[in-house]
CSV table of N, CA and C in Angstrom, one decimal:
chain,number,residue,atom,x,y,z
A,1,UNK,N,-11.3,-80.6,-67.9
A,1,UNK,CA,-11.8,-81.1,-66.6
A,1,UNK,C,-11.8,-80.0,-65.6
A,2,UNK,N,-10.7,-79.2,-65.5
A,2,UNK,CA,-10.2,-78.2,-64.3
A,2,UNK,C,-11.5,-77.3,-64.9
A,3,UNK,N,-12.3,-77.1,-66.3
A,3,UNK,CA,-13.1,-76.0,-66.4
A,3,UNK,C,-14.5,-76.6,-65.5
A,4,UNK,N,-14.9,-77.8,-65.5
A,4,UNK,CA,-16.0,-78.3,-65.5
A,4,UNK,C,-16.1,-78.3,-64.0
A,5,UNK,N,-14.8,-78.5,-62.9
A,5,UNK,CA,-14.8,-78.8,-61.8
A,5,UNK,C,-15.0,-77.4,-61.0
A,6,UNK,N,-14.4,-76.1,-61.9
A,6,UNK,CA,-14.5,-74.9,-61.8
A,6,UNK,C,-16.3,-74.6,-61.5
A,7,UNK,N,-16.9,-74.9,-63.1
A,7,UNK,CA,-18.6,-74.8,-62.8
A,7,UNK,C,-19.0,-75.4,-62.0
A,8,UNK,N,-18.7,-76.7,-61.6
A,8,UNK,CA,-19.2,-77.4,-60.6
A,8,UNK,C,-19.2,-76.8,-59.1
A,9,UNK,N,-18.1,-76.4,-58.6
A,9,UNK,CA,-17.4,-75.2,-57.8
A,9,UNK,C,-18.7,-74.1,-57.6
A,10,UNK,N,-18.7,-73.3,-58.6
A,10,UNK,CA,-19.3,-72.0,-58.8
A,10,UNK,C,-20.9,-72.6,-58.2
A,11,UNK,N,-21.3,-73.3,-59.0
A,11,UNK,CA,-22.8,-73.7,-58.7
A,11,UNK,C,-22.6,-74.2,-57.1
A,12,UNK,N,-21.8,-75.0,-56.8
A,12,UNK,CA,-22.0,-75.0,-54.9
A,12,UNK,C,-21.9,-73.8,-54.0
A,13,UNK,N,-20.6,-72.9,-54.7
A,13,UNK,CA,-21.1,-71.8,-54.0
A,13,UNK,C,-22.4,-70.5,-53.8
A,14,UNK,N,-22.8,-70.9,-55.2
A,14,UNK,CA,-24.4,-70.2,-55.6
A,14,UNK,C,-25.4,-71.0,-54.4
A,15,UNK,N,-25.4,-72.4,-54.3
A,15,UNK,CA,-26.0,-73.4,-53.1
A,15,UNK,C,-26.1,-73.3,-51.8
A,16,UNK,N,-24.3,-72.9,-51.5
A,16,UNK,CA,-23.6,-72.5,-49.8
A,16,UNK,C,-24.6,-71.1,-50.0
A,17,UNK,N,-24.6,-70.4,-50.9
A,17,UNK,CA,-24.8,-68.8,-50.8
A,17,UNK,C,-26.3,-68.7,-50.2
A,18,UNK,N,-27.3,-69.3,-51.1
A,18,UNK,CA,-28.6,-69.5,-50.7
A,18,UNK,C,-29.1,-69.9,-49.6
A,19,UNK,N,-28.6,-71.2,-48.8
A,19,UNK,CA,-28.5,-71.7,-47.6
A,19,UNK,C,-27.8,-70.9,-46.6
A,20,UNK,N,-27.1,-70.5,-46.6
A,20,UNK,CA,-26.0,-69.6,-45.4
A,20,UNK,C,-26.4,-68.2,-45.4
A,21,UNK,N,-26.6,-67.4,-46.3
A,21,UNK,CA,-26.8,-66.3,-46.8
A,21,UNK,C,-28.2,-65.7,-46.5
A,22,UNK,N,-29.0,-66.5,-47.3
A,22,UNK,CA,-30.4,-66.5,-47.7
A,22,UNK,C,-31.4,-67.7,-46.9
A,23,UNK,N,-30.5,-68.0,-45.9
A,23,UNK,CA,-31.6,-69.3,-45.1
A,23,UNK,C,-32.6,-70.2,-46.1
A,24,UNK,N,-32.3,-70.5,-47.6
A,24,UNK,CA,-33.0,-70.8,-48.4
A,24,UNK,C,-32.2,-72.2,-48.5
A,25,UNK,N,-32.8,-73.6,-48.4
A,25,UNK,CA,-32.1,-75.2,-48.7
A,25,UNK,C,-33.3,-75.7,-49.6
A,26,UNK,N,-32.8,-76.0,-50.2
A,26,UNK,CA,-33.8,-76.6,-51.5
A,26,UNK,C,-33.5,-78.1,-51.1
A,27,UNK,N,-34.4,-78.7,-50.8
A,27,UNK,CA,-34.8,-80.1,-50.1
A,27,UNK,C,-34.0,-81.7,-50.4
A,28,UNK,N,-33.1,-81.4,-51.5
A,28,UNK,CA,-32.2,-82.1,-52.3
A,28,UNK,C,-30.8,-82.1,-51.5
A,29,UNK,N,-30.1,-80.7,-51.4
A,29,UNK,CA,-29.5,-80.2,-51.0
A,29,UNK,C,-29.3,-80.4,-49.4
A,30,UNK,N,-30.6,-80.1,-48.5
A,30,UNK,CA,-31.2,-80.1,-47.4
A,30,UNK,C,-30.3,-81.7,-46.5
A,31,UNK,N,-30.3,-83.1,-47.7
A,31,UNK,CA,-30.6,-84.4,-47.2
A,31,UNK,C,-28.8,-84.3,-47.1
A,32,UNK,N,-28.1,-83.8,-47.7
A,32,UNK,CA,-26.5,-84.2,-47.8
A,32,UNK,C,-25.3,-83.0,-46.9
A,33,UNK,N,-26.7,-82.5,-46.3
A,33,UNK,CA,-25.8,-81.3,-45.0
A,33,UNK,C,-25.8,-82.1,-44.0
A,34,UNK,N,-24.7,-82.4,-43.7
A,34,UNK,CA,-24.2,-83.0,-42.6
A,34,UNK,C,-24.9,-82.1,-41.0
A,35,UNK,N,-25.0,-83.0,-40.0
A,35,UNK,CA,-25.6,-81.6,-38.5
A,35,UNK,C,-24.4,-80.5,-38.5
A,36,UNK,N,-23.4,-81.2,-38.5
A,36,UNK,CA,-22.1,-80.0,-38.2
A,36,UNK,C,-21.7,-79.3,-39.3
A,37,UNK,N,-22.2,-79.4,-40.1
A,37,UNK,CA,-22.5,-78.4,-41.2
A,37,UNK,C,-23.4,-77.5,-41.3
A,38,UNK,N,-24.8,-77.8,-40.3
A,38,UNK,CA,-25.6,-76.8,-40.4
A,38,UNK,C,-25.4,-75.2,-40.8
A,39,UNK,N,-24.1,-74.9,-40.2
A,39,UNK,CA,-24.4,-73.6,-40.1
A,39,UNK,C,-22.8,-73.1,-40.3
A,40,UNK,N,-22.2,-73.7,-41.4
A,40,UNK,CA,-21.3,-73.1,-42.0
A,40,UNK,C,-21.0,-74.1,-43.1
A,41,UNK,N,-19.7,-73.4,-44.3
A,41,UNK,CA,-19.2,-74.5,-45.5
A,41,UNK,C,-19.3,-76.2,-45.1
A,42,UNK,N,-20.3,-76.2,-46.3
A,42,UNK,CA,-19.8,-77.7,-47.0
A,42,UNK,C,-18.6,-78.2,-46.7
A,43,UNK,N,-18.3,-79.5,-46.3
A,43,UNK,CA,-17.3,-80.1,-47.1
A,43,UNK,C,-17.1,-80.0,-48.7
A,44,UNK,N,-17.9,-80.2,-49.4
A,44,UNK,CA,-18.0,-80.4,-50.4
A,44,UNK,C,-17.2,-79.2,-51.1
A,45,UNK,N,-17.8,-78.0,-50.9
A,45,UNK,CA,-16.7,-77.0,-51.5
A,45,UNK,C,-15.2,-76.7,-51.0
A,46,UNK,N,-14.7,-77.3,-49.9
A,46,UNK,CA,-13.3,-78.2,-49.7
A,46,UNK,C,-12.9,-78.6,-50.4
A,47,UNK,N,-13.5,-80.0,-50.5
A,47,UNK,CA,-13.1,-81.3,-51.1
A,47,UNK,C,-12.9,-80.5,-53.4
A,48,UNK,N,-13.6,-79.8,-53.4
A,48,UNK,CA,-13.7,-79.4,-55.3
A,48,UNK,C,-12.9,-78.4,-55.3
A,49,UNK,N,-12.7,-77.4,-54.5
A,49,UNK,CA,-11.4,-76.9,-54.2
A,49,UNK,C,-10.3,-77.4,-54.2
A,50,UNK,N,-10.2,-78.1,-53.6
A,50,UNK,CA,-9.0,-79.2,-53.0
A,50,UNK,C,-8.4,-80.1,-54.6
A,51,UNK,N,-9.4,-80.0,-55.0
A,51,UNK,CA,-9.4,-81.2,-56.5
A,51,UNK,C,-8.9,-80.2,-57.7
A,52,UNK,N,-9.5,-79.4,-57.6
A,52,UNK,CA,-9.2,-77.9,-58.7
A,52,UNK,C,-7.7,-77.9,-58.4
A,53,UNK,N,-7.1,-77.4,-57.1
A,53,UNK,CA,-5.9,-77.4,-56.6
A,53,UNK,C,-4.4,-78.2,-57.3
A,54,UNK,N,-5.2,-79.4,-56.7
A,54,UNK,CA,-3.9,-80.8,-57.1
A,54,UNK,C,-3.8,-80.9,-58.5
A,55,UNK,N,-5.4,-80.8,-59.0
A,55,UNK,CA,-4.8,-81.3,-60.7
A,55,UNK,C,-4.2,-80.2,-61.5
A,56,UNK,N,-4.4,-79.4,-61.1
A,56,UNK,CA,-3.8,-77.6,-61.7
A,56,UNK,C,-2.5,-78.1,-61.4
A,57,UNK,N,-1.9,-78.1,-60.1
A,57,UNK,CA,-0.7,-77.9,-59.7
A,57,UNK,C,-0.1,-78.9,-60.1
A,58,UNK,N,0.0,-80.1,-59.3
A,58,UNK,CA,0.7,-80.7,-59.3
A,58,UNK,C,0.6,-82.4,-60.8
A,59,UNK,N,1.6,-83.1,-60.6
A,59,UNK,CA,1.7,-84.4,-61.3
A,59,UNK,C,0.1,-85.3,-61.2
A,60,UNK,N,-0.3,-85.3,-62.4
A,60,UNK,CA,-1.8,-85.9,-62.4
A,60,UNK,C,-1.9,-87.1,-61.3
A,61,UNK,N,-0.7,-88.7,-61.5
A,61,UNK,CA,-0.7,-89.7,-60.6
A,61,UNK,C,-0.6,-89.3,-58.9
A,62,UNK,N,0.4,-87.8,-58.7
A,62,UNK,CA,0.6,-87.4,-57.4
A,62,UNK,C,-0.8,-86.7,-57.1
A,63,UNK,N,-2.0,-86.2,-58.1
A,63,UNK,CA,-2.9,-85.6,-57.7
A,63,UNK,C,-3.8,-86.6,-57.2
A,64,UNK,N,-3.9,-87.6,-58.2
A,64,UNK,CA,-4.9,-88.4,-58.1
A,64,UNK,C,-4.4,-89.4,-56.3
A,65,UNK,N,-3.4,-90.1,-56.5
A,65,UNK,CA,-2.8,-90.7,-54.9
A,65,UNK,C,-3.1,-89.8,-53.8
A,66,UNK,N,-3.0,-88.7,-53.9
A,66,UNK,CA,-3.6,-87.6,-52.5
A,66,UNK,C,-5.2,-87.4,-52.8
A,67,UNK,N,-5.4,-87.7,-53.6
A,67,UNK,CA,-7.1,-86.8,-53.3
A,67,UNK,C,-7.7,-88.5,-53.2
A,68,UNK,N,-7.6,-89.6,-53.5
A,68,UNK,CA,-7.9,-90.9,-53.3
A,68,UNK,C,-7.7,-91.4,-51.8
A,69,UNK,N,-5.9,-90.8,-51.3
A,69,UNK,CA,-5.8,-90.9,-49.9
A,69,UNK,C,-6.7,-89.9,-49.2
A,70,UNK,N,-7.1,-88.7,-49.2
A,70,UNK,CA,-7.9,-88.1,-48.5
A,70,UNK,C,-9.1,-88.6,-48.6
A,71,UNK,N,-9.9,-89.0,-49.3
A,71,UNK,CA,-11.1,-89.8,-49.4
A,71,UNK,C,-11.1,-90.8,-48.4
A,72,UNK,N,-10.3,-92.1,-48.8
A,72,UNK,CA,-10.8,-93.6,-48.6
A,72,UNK,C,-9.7,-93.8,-47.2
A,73,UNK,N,-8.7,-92.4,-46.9
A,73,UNK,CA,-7.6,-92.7,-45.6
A,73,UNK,C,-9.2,-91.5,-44.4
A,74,UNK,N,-9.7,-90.7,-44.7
A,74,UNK,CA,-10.6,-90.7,-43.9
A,74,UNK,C,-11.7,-91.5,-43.7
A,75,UNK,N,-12.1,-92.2,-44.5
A,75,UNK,CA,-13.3,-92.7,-44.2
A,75,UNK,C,-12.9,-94.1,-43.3
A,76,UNK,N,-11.7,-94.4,-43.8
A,76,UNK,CA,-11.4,-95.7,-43.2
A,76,UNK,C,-11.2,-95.5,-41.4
A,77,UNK,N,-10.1,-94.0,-41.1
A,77,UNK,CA,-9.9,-93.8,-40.0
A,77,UNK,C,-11.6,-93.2,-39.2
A,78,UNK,N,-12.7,-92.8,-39.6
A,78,UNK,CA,-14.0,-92.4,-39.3
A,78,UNK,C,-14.6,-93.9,-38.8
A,79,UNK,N,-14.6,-94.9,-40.1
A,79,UNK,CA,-15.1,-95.9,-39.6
A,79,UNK,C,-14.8,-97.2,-38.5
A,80,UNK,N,-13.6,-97.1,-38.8
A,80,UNK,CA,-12.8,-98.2,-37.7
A,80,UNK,C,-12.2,-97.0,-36.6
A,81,UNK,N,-12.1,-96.0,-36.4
A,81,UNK,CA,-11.9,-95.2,-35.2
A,81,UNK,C,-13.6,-95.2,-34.3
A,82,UNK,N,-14.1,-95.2,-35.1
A,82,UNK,CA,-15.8,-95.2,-34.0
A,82,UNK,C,-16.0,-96.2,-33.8
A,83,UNK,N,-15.4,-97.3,-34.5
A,83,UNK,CA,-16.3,-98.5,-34.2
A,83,UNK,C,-15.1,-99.6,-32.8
A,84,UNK,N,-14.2,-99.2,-33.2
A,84,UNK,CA,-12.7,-99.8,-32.7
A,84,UNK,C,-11.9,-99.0,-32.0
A,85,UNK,N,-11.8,-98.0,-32.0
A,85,UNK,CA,-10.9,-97.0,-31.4
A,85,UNK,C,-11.3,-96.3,-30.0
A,86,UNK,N,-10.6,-97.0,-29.1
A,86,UNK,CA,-10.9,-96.4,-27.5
A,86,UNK,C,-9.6,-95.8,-27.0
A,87,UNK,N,-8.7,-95.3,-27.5
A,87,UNK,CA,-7.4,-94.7,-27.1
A,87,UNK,C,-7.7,-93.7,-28.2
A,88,UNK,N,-7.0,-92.6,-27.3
A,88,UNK,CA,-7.1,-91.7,-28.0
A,88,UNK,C,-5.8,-90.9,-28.1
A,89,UNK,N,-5.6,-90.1,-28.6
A,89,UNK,CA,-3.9,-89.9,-28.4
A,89,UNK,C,-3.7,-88.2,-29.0
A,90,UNK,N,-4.5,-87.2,-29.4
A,90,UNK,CA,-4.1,-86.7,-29.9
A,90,UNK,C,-5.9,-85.8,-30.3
A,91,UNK,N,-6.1,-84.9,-29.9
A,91,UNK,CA,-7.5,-84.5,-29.9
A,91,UNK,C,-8.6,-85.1,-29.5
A,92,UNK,N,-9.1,-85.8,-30.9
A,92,UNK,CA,-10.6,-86.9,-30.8
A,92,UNK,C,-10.0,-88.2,-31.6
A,93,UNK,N,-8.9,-87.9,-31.7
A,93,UNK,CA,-8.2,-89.1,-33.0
A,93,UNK,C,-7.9,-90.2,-32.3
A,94,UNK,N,-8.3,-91.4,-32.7
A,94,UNK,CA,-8.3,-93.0,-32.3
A,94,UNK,C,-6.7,-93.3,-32.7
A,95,UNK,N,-6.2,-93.9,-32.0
A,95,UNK,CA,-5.2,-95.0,-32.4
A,95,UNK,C,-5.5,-95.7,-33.3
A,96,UNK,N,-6.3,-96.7,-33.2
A,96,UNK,CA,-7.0,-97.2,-34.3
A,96,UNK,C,-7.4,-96.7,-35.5
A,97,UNK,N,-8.1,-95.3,-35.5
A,97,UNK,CA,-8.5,-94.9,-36.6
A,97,UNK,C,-7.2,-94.0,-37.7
A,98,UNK,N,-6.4,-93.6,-36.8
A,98,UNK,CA,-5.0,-93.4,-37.6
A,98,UNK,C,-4.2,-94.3,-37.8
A,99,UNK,N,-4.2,-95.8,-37.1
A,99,UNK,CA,-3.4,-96.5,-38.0
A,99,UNK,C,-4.9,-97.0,-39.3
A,100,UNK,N,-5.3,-97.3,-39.0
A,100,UNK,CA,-6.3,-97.2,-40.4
A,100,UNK,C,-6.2,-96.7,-41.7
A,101,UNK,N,-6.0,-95.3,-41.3
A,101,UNK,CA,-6.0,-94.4,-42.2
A,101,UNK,C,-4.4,-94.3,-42.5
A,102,UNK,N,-3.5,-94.8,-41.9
A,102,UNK,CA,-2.1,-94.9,-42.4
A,102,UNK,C,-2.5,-95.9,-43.4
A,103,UNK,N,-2.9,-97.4,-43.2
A,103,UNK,CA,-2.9,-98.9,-43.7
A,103,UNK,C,-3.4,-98.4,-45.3
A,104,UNK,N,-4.6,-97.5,-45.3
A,104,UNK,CA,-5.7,-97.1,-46.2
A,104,UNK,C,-5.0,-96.0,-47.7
A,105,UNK,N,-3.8,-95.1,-46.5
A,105,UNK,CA,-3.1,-94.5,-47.7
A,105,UNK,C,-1.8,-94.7,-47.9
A,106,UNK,N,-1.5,-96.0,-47.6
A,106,UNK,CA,-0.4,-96.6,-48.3
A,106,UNK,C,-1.0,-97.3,-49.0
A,107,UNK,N,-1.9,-98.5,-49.2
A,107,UNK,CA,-2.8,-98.8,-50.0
A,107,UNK,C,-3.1,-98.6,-51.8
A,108,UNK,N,-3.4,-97.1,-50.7
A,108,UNK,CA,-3.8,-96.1,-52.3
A,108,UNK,C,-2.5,-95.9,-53.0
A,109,UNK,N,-2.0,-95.6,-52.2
A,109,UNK,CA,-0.2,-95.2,-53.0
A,109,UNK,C,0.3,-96.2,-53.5
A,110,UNK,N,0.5,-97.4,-53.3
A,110,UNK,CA,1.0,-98.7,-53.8
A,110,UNK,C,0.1,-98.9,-54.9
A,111,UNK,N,-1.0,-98.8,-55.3
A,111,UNK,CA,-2.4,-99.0,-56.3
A,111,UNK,C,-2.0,-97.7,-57.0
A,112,UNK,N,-1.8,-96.8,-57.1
A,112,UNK,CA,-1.8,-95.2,-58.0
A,112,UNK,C,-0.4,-95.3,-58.3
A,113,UNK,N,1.1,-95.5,-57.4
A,113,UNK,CA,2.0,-94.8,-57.8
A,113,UNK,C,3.0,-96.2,-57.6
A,114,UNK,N,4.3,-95.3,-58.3
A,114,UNK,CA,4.9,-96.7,-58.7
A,114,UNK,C,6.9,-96.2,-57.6
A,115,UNK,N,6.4,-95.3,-57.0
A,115,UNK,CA,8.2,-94.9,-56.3
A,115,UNK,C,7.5,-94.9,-54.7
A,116,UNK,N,8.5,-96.1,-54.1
A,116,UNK,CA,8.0,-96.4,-52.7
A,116,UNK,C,8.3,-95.0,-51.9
A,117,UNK,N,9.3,-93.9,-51.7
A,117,UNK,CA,9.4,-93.1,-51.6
A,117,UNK,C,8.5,-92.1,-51.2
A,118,UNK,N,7.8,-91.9,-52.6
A,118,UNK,CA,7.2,-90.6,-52.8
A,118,UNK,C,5.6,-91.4,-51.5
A,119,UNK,N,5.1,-92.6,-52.0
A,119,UNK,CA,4.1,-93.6,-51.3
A,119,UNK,C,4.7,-93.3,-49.8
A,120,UNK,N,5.8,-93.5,-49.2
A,120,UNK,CA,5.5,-93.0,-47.8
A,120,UNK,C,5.4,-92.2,-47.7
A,121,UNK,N,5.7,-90.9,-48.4
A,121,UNK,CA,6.2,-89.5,-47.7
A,121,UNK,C,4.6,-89.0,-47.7
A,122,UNK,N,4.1,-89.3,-48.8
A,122,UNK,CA,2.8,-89.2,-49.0
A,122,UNK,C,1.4,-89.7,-47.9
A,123,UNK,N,1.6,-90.9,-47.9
A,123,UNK,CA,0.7,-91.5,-46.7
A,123,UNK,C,1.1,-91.3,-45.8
A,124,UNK,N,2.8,-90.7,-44.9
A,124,UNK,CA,2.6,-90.6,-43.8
A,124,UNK,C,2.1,-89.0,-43.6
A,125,UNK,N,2.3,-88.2,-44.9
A,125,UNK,CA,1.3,-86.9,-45.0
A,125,UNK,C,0.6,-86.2,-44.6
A,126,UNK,N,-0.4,-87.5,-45.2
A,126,UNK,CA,-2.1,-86.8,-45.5
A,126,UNK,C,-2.2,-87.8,-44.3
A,127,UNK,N,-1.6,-88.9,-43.6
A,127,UNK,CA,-2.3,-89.3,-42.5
A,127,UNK,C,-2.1,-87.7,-41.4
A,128,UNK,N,-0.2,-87.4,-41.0
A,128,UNK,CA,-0.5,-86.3,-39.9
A,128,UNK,C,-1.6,-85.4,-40.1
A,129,UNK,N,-1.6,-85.1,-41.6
A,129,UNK,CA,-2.2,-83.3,-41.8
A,129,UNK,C,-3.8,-83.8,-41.3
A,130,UNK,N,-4.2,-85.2,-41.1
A,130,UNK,CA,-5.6,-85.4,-41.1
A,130,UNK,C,-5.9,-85.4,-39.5
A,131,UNK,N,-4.6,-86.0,-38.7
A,131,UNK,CA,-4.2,-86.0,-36.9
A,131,UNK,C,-4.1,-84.7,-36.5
A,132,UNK,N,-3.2,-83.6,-37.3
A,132,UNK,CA,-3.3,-82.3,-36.3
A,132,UNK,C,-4.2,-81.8,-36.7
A,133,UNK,N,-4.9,-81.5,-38.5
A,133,UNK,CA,-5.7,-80.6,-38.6
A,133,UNK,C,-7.2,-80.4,-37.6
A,134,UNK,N,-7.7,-79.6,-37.1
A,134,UNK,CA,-9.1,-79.3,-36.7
A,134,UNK,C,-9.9,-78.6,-36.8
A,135,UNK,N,-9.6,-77.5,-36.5
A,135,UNK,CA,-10.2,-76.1,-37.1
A,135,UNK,C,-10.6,-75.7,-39.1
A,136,UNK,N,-9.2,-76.6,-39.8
A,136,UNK,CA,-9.2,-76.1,-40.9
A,136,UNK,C,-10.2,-77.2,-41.4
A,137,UNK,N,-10.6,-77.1,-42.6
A,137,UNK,CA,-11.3,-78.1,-42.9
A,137,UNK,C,-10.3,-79.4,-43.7
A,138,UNK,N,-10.6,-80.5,-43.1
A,138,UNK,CA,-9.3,-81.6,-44.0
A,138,UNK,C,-9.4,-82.1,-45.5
A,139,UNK,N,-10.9,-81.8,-45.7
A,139,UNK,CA,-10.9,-81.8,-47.4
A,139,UNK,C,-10.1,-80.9,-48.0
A,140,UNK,N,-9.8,-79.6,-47.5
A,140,UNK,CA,-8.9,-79.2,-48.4
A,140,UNK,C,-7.3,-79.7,-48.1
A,141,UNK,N,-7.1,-79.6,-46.4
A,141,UNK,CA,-5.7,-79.3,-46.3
A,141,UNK,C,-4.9,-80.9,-46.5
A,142,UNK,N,-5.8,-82.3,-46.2
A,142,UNK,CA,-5.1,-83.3,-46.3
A,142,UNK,C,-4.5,-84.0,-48.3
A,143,UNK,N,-5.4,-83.5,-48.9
A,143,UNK,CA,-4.8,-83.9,-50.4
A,143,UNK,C,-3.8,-82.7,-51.1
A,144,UNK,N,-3.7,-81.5,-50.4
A,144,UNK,CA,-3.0,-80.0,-50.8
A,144,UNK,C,-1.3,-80.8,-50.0
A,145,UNK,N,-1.5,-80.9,-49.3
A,145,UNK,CA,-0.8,-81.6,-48.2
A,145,UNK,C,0.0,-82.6,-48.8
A,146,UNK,N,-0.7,-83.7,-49.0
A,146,UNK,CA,0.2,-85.0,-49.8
A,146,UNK,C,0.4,-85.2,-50.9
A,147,UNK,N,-0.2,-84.2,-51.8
A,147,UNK,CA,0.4,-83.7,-53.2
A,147,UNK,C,2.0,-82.6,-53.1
A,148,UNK,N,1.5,-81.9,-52.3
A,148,UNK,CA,3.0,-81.2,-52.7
A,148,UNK,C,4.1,-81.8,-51.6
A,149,UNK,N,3.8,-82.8,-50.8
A,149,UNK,CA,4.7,-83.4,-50.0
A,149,UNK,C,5.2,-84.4,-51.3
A,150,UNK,N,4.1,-85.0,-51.8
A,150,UNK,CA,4.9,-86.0,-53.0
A,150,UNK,C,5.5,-85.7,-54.3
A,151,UNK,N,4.9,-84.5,-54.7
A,151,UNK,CA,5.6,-83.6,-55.5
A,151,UNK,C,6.7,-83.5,-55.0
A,152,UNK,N,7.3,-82.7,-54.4
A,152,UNK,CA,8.6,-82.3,-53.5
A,152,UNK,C,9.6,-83.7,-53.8
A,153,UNK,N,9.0,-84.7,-52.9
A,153,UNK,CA,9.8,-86.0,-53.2
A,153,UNK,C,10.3,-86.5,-54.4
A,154,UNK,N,9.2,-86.5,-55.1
A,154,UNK,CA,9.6,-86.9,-56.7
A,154,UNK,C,10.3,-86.4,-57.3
A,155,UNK,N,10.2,-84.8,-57.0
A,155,UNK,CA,11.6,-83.7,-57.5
A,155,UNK,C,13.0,-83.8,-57.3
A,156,UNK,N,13.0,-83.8,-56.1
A,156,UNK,CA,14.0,-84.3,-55.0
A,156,UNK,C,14.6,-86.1,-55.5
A,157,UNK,N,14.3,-87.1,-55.5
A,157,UNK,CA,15.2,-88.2,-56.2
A,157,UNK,C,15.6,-88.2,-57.5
């Protein structure tokens, strides 16, 4: 799997390279650039980084609980923070959309993992790392994040 995610990897950056590089977007490619992506990295080569990362390193269920919570704990805080969230507390970050995205990766942790422990240490995690990060990109740093925070924990009891 870690080989295929590798090629999969390689070929986006051959993608980023053409488009960034070579002002060249092949019209497929073109529809899934985000505007604020225009003009620098994908998420995407984040996010397959990020996945290469956890399952190398860490416990497959602790890989899988963090890269699940970074998925479905951002999307939840994106969607209920714009639609619901008028306080703001902390950058551009909603009240709303961070408890969301708490609700969303405890969720996940209760459904993936079976030690209540490692499930908070984890969702309350990848929720901060997704509240302070800004500059870095959060596909990588929120599932790097709540993997070796849940790692650690599981070691640790």
């Amino acid at each position: 799997a870690l080989f295929v995610l590798t090629g999969l990897l390689i070929a986006f950056f051959i993608m980023e390279y053409l488009r960034l590089e070579m002002n060249w977007t092949p019209r497929i490619v073109a529809w899934f650039i985000r505007p604020k992506e225009s003009n620098r990295v994908s998420a995407v080569i984040f996010f397959l980084s990020a996945t290469i990362i956890t399952l190398a390193v860490f416990d497959f269920r602790i890989a899988m609980a963090a890269l699940l919570m970074a998925t479905f704990g951002d999307m939840a805080a994106a969607l209920i923070g714009t639609r619901y969230g008028s306080t703001l507390f902390f950058r551009d970050k909603t009240v709303a959309g961070s408890v969301a995205e708490l609700a969303v990766n405890l969720l996940v942790g209760f459904l993936v993992l079976n030690n209540v422990y490692v499930i908070l240490v984890m969702a309350f995690g990848a929720t901060m790392a997704e509240i302070l990060v800004s500059e870095l990109d959060d596909n990588l740093v929120v599932p790097v994040v709540a993997a070796f925070l849940g790692q650690i924990t599981m070691l640790l009891l």
